[in-house]
Every structure is written in structure tokens, then in C-alpha cells.
Short mmCIF file of C-alpha atoms and ligand atoms in Angstrom, two decimals:
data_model
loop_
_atom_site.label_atom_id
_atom_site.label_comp_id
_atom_site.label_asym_id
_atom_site.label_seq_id
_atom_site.Cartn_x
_atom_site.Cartn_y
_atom_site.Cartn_z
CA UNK A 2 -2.98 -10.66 9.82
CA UNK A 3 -4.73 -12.63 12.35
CA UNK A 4 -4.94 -9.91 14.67
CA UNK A 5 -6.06 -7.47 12.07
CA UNK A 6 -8.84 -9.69 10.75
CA UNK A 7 -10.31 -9.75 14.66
CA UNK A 8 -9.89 -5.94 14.95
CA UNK A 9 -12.37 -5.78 12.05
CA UNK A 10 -14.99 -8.10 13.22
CA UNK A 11 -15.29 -6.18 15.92
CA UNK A 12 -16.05 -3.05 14.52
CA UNK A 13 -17.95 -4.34 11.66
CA UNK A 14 -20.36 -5.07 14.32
CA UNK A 15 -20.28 -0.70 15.57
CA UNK A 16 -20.16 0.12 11.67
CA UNK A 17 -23.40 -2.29 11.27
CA UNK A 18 -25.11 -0.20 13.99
CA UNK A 19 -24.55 2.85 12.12
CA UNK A 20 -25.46 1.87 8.01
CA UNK A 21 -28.24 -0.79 8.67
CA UNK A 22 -30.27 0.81 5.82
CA UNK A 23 -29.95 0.73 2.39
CA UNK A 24 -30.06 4.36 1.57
CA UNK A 25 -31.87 4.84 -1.93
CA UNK A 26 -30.31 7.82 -2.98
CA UNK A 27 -30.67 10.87 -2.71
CA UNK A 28 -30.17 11.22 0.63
CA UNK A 29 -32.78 9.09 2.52
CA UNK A 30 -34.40 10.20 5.58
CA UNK A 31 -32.04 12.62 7.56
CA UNK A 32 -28.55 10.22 7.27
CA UNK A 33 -25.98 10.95 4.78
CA UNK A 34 -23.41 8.11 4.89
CA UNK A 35 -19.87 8.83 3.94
CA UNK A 36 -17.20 6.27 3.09
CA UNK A 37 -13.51 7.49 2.86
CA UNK A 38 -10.86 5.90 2.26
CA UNK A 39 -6.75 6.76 2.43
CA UNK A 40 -3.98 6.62 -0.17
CA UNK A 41 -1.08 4.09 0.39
CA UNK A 42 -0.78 2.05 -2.53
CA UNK A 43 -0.41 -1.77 -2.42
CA UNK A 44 -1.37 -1.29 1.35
CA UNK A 45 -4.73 -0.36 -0.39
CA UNK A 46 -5.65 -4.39 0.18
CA UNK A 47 -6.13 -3.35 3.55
CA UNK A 48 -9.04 -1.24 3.41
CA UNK A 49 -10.44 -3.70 0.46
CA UNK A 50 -10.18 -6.25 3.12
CA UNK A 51 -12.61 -4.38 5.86
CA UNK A 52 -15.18 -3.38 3.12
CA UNK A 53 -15.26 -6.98 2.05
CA UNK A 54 -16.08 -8.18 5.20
CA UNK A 55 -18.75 -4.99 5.28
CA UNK A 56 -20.38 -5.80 2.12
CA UNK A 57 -20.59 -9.42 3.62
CA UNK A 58 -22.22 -8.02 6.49
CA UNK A 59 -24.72 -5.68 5.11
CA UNK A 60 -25.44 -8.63 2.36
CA UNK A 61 -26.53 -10.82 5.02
CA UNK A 62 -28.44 -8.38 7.06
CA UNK A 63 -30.01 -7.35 4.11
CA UNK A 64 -31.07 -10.67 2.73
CA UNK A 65 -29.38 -10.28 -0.76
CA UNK A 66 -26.12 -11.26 -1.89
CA UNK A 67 -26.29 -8.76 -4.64
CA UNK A 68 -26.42 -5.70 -2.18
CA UNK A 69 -23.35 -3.80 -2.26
CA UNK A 70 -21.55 -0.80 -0.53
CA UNK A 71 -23.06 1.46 -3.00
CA UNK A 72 -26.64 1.02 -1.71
CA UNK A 73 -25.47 2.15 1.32
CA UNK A 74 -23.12 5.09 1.13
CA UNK A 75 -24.15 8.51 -0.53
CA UNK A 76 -20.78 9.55 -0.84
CA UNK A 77 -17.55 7.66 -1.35
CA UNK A 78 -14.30 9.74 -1.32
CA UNK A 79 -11.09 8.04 -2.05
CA UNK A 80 -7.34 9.61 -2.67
CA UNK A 81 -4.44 7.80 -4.69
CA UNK A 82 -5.04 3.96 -4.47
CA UNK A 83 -8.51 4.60 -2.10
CA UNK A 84 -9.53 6.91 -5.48
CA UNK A 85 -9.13 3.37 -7.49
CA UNK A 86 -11.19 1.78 -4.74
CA UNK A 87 -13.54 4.94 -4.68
CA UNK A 88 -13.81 4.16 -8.44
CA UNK A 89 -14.55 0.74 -9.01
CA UNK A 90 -17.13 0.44 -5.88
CA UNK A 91 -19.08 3.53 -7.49
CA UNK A 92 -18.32 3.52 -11.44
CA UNK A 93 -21.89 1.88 -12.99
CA UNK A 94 -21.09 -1.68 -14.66
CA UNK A 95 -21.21 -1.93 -17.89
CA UNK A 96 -23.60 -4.68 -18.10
CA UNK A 97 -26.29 -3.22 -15.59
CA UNK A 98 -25.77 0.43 -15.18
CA UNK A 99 -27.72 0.18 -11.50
CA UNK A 100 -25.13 -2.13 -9.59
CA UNK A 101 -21.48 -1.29 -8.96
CA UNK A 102 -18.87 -2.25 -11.50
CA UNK A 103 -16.95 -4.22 -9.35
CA UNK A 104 -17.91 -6.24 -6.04
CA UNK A 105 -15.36 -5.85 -2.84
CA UNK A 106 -14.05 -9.35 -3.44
CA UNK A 107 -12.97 -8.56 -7.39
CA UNK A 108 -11.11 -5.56 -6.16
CA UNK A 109 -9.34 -7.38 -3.70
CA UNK A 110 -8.56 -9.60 -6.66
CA UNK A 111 -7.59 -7.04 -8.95
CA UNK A 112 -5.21 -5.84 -6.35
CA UNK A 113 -3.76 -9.33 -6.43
CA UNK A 114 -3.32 -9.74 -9.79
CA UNK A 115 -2.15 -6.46 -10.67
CA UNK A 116 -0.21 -4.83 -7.99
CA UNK A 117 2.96 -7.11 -8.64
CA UNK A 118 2.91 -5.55 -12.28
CA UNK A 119 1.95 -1.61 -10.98
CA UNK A 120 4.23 -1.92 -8.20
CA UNK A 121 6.97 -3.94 -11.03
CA UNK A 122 9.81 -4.50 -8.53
CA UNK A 123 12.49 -5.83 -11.43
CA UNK A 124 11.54 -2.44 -12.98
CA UNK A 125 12.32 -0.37 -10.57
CA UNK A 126 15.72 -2.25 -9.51
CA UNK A 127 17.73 0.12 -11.00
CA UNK A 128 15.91 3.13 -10.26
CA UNK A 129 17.86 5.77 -7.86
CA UNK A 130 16.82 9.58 -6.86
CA UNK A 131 18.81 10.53 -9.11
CA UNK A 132 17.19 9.01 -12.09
CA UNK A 133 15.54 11.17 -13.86
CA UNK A 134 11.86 9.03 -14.42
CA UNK A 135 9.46 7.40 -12.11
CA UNK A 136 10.44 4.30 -9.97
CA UNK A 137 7.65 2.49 -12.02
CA UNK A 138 6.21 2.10 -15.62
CA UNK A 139 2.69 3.64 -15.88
CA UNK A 140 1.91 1.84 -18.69
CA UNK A 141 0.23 -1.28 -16.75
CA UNK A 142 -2.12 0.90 -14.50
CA UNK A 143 -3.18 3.09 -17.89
CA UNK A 144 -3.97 0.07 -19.49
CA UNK A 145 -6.08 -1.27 -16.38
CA UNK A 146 -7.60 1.97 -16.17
CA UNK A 147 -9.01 1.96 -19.76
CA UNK A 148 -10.93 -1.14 -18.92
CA UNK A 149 -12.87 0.09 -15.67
CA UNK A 150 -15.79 -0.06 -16.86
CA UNK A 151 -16.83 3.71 -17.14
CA UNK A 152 -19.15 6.02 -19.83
CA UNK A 153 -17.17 9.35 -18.33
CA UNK A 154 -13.70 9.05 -19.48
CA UNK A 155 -13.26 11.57 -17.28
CA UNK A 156 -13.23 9.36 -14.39
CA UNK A 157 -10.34 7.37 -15.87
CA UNK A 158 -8.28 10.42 -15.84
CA UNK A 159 -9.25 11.54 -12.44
CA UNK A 160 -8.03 7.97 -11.11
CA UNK A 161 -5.04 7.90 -12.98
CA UNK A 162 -4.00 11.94 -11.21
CA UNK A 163 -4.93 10.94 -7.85
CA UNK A 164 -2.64 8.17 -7.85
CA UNK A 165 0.58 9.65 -9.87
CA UNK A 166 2.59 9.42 -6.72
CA UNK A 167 5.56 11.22 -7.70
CA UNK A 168 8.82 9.27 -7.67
CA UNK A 169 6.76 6.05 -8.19
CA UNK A 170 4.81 7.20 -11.49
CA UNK A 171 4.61 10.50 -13.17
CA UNK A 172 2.39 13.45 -13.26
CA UNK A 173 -0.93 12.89 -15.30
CA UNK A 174 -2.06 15.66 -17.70
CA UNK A 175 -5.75 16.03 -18.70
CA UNK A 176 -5.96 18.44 -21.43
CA UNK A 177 -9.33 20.44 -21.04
CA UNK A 178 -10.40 20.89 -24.75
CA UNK A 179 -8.95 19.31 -27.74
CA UNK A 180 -6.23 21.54 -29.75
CA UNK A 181 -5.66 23.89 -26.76
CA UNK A 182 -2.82 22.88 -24.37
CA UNK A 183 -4.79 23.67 -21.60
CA UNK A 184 -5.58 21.51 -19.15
CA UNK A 185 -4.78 20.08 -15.85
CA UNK A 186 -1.53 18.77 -14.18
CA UNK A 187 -2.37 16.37 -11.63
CA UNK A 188 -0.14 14.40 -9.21
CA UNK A 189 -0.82 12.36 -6.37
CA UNK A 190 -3.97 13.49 -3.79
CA UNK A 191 -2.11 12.22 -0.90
CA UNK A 192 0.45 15.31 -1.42
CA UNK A 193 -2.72 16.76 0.16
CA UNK A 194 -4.59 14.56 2.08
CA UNK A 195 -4.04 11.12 2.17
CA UNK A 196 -7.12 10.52 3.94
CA UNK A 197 -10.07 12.36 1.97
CA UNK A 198 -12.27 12.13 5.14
CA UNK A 199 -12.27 15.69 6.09
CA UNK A 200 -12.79 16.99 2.21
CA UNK A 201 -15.48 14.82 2.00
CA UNK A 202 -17.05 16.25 5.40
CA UNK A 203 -16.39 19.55 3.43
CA UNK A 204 -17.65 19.22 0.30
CA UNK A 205 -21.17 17.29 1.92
CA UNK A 206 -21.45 20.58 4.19
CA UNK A 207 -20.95 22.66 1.07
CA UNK A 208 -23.86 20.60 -0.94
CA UNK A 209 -26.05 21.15 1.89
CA UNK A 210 -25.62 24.70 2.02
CA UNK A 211 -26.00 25.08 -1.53
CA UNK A 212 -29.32 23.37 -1.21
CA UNK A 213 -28.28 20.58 -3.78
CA UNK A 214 -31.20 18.46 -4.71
CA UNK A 215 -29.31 15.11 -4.21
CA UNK A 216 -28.28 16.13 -0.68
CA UNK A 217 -31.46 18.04 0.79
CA UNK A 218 -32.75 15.72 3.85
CA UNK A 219 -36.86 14.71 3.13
CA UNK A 220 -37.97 16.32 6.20
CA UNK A 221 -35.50 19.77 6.29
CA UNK A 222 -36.87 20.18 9.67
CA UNK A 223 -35.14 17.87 11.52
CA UNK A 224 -31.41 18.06 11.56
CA UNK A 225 -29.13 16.24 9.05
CA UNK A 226 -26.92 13.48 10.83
CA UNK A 227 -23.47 12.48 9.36
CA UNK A 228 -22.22 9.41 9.27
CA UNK A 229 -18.27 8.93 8.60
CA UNK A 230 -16.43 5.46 7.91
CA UNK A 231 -13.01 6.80 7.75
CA UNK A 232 -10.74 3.40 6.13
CA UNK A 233 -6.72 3.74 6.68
CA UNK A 234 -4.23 2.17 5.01
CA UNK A 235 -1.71 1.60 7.93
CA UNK A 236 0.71 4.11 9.43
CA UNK A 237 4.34 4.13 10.27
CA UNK A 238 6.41 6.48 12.13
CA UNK A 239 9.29 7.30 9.81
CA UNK A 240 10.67 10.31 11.99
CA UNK A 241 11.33 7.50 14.65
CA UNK A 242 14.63 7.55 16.28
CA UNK A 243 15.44 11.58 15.83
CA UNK A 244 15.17 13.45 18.82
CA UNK A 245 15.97 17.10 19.76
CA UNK A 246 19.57 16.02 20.26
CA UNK A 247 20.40 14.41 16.98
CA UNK A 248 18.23 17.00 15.53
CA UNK A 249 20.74 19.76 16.76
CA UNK A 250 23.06 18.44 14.37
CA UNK A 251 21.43 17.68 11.25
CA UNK A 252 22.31 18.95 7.63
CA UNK A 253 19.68 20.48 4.98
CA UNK A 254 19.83 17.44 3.07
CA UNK A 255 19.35 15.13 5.84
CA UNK A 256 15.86 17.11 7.30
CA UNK A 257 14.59 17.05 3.85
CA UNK A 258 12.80 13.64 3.84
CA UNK A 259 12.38 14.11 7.37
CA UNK A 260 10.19 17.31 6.94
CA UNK A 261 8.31 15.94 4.20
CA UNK A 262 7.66 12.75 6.31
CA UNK A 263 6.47 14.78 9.62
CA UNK A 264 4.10 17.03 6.35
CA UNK A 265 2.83 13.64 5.46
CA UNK A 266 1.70 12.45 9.28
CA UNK A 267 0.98 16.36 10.43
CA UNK A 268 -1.77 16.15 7.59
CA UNK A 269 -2.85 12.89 8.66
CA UNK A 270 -3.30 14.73 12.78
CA UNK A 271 -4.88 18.09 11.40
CA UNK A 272 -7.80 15.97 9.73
CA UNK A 273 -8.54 13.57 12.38
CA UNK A 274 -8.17 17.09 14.74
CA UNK A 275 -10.93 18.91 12.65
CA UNK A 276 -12.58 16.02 12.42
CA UNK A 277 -12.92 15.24 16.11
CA UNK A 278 -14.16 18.72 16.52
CA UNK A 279 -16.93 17.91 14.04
CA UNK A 280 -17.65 14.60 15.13
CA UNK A 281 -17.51 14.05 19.04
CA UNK A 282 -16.52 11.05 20.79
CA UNK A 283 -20.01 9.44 21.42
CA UNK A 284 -22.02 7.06 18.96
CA UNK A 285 -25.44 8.31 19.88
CA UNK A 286 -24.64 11.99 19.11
CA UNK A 287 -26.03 12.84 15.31
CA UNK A 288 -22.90 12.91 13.67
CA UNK A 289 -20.99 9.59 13.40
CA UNK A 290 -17.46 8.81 12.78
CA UNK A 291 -15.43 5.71 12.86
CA UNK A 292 -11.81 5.25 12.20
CA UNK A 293 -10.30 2.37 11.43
CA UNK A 294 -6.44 1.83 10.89
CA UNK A 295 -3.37 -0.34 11.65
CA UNK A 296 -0.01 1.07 12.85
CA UNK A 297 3.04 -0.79 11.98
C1 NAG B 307 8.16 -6.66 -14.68
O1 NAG B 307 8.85 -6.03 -15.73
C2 NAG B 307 9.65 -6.90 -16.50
C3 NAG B 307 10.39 -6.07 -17.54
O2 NAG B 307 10.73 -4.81 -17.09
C4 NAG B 307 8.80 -7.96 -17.15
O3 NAG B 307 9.59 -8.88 -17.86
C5 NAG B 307 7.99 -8.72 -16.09
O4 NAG B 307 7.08 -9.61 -16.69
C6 NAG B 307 7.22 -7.72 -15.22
N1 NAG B 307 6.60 -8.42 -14.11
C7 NAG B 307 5.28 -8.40 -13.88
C8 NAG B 307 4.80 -9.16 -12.68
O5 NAG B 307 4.50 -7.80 -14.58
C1 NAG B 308 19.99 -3.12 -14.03
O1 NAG B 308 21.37 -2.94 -14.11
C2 NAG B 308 22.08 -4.11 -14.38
C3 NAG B 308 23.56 -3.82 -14.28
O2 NAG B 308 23.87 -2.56 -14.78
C4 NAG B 308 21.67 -4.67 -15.73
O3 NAG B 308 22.36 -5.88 -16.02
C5 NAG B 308 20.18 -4.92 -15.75
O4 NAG B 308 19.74 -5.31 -17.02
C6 NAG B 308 19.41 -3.67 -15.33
N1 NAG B 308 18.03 -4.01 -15.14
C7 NAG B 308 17.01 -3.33 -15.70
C8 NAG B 308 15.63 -3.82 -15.39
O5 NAG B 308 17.19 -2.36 -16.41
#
């Protein structure tokens, strides 16, 4: 953790370089800022743990412990457990509807408290692939959910799709109107992008084009610059140890996890491919991107 906690500092110092505004929105000047932050579940205390140490950061440059990471990202995209992040650094609070519901260190608490009850290991003791329910009971994280502070129930139900990782907890249903069994049948984002960077790029991109109001620069004559935090939640190489040999003799059954574990980290190179191609290597171009990750 040590380790970790020094690869942060350092780049909180490069991040600080790039976001030392507060941005009222809409878009300020010729910057849009984009946080984004990866699926992974419980590993989501990692990423919690670099934007505390942000919002620390930008607090003290700013002069104001009440600043938060809202003042200073337009756009904050988050998939499974970086959606619940997304969430609660973006949802208004119920008491003042201009700050953030939560600050960086209550989420980091929240994941404390309540991950050993989402993530309920003497629940899932018993559970095998071949049982036919989730690994965990949703009823905790619904529960939790209710009480982020949110007027758009909606948003509740968004969270609660993007993080129905199947196996773990089941598909969540949002039924579009009342009476009519139409709706939606959302499971887990990360079963297509576990890191939202590159949709957020996207959908930014897309705004512009369509000449939305919120993301219009003031002065449309100069160019719009991007600026990308991109927060991981730790990767591991689960193909490890299979090479073209072993592979020769492999059954159906036994590529199956395989192939959806190479899916899972083949997503994870497309984005940060496009995104490189988007984004080059060199802080003082206009567009700005910085990933930060841990590999186990
Ligand atoms: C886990 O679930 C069991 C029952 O299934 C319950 O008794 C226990 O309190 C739960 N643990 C946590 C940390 O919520
Ligand atoms: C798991 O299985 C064991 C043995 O069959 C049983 O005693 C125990 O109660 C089960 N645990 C849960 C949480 O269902």
C-alpha cells in the first residue's frame, strides 16, 4: 500500500497541473475536464483513495476545505462500482442542493462499512456455478441505494444496473412506465467497458457536435481542449500461464473463462488504443489524458 500511496503523490502533483481551476459549469473557458473511473468492485477503494488525496489537493490550492471534485470536473463517468463513485461525488445533497452529496473521505467510508455486507462472504460460502442465484444478496446494496441522497430516482436505478455483475448479483429491471412491462434489463457496464473513459470521450464529442448549451466553449473560436483523468481499479492477468502449447490441447469448457477473461482485458487495450490515438503522449498538447492504475 505504501508503494501505491507514493505512486499517487506523484501524479497528484501532474493531475494538479492539469485541473487548477474550479470550472463553474458549463464548460468554462475552452477546458472540459473529464473524470472516469473503472468497475472492479471492492477494489473500487482504490480509486476512492487517489480522489481523496485529489480533493485534498485541489482543497488546499483552492483555499477552501469545502471545495470538492465536482467544482472541478464537467463530466464524471463511472461503470459498476466507479458508477456508485460517479454517483455519490455528483448526486446534489440533500441538505444543500449546490455541494456534492458525499465528500471523497465518506465514500471511502461507506466502502468500509458496507462492502463486507455487499460483498457478504458467509453468504456466498455455499454458492457454486451451478447454483442457480447470484453469489451475493442484493438486498444490502438496494437498501444503501435508496438512501443516496437523490430527487431522480432514476439515478438509483441506473447505479443499481451498472453494478449487477452477473454471478455476484442479478440483473436489475427498470420498468419504463407504470402498468406496462416495458422497460429495461440492465446488467453490469463492465460487460462493456469497465473503464468508461473512452464513452465518456464519446459522448463529450457528441455534445459538442450537437452544439449542447452546457458544453459550447465561451469563445467557439479557439479550440476546445480535453482533459481526461482516467482512475483504474487494478489489473490482473488471469490468462497467465497458457501458452500456444497448452493451448493446443484445451477443451471447450476449459477456454470458456479463458475467452471471456482475454474479452475482459482486450476491452480494457482497445480503449486505452483509441484513446491514445485521441490523446497523444505529451502534456502540453490540448487534449490531456492521465491514467492511473495498479497491476497485481
Ligand atoms: C452476512 O450474512 C449473514 C447471513 O447470511 C449475516 O448473519 C451476517 O450478519 C452478514 N454479515 C455482514 C457483515 O453483513
Ligand atoms: C452451507 O452449507 C452447510 C453444509 O451444508 C450448512 O451447514 C450451512 O448452514 C450453509 N451455509 C449457508 C450460509 O447457507
Amino acid at each position: 500500500m505504501a508503494a501505491f500511496l507514493l505512486f499517487m503523490f506523484i501524479f497528484t502533483s501532474q493531475v494538479i497541473g492539469g485541473f487548477n481551476a474550479k470550472l463553474p459549469p458549463p464548460s468554462y473557458g475552452n477546458t472540459i475536464t473529464i473524470l472516469s473511473i473503472d468497475g472492479g468492485g471492492v477494489k473500487g477503494i482504490l480509486p476512492t483513495v487517489v480522489l481523496e488525496h485529489l480533493e485534498k489537493a485541489l482543497q488546499k490550492l483552492a483555499k477552501d476545505e469545502k471545495a470538492a471534485l465536482a467544482d472541478y470536473f464537467d463530466v464524471i463517468a463511472g461503470t459498476s462500482t466507479g458508477g456508485l463513485i460517479a454517483t455519490m461525488l455528483a448526486a446534489p445533497g440533500l441538505q444543500d442542493a449546490s455541494r456534492p452529496a458525499f465528500t471523497t473521505p465518506e465514500i471511502l467510508q461507506f466502502y468500509l462499512d458496507c462492502a463486507p455486507s455487499i460483498f457478504n462472504l458467509t453468504h456466498a460460502a455455499n454458492w457454486t456455478l451451478e447454483t442457480p442465484s447470484p453469489k451475493f444478496d442484493e438486498r444490502f446494496l438496494h437498501q444503501k441505494i435508496k438512501e443516496v441522497p437523490s430527487r431522480d430516482v432514476r439515478l438509483a436505478d441506473i447505479v443499481l444496473g451498472t453494478s449487477a455483475a452477473p454471478t455476484e448479483l442479478p440483473p436489475h429491471f427498470i420498468l419504463k412506465k407504470l402498468f406496462l412491462l416495458d422497460g429495461f434489463n440492465l446488467a453490469d457496464g463492465s460487460l462493456t467497458a469497465t473503464s468508461p473513459a473512452l464513452i465518456a470521450v464519446s459522448e463529450v464529442v457528441q455534445q459538442l457536435n450537437k452544439k449542447n448549451p452546457n458544453f459550447v466553449p465561451l469563445n467557439e473560436n479557439e479550440p476546445t481542449k480535453i482533459v481526461l483523468l482516467s482512475l483504474g481499479t487494478g489489473r490482473n492477468g488471469e490468462t497467465k500461464g497458457i501458452d500456444a502449447l497448452k493451448g493446443r490441447f484445451l477443451t471447450g469448457i476449459q477456454w470458456i473463462p479463458l475467452i471471456t477473461a482475454s474479452l475482459a482485458m482486450s476491452l480494457g487495450d482497445m480503449n486505452e488504443y483509441h484513446l491514445k490515438s485521441v490523446f497523444p503522449d505529451n502534456p502540453s498538447s490540448d487534449n490531456y489524458y492521465l491514467r492511473i492504475d495498479v497491476t497485481s
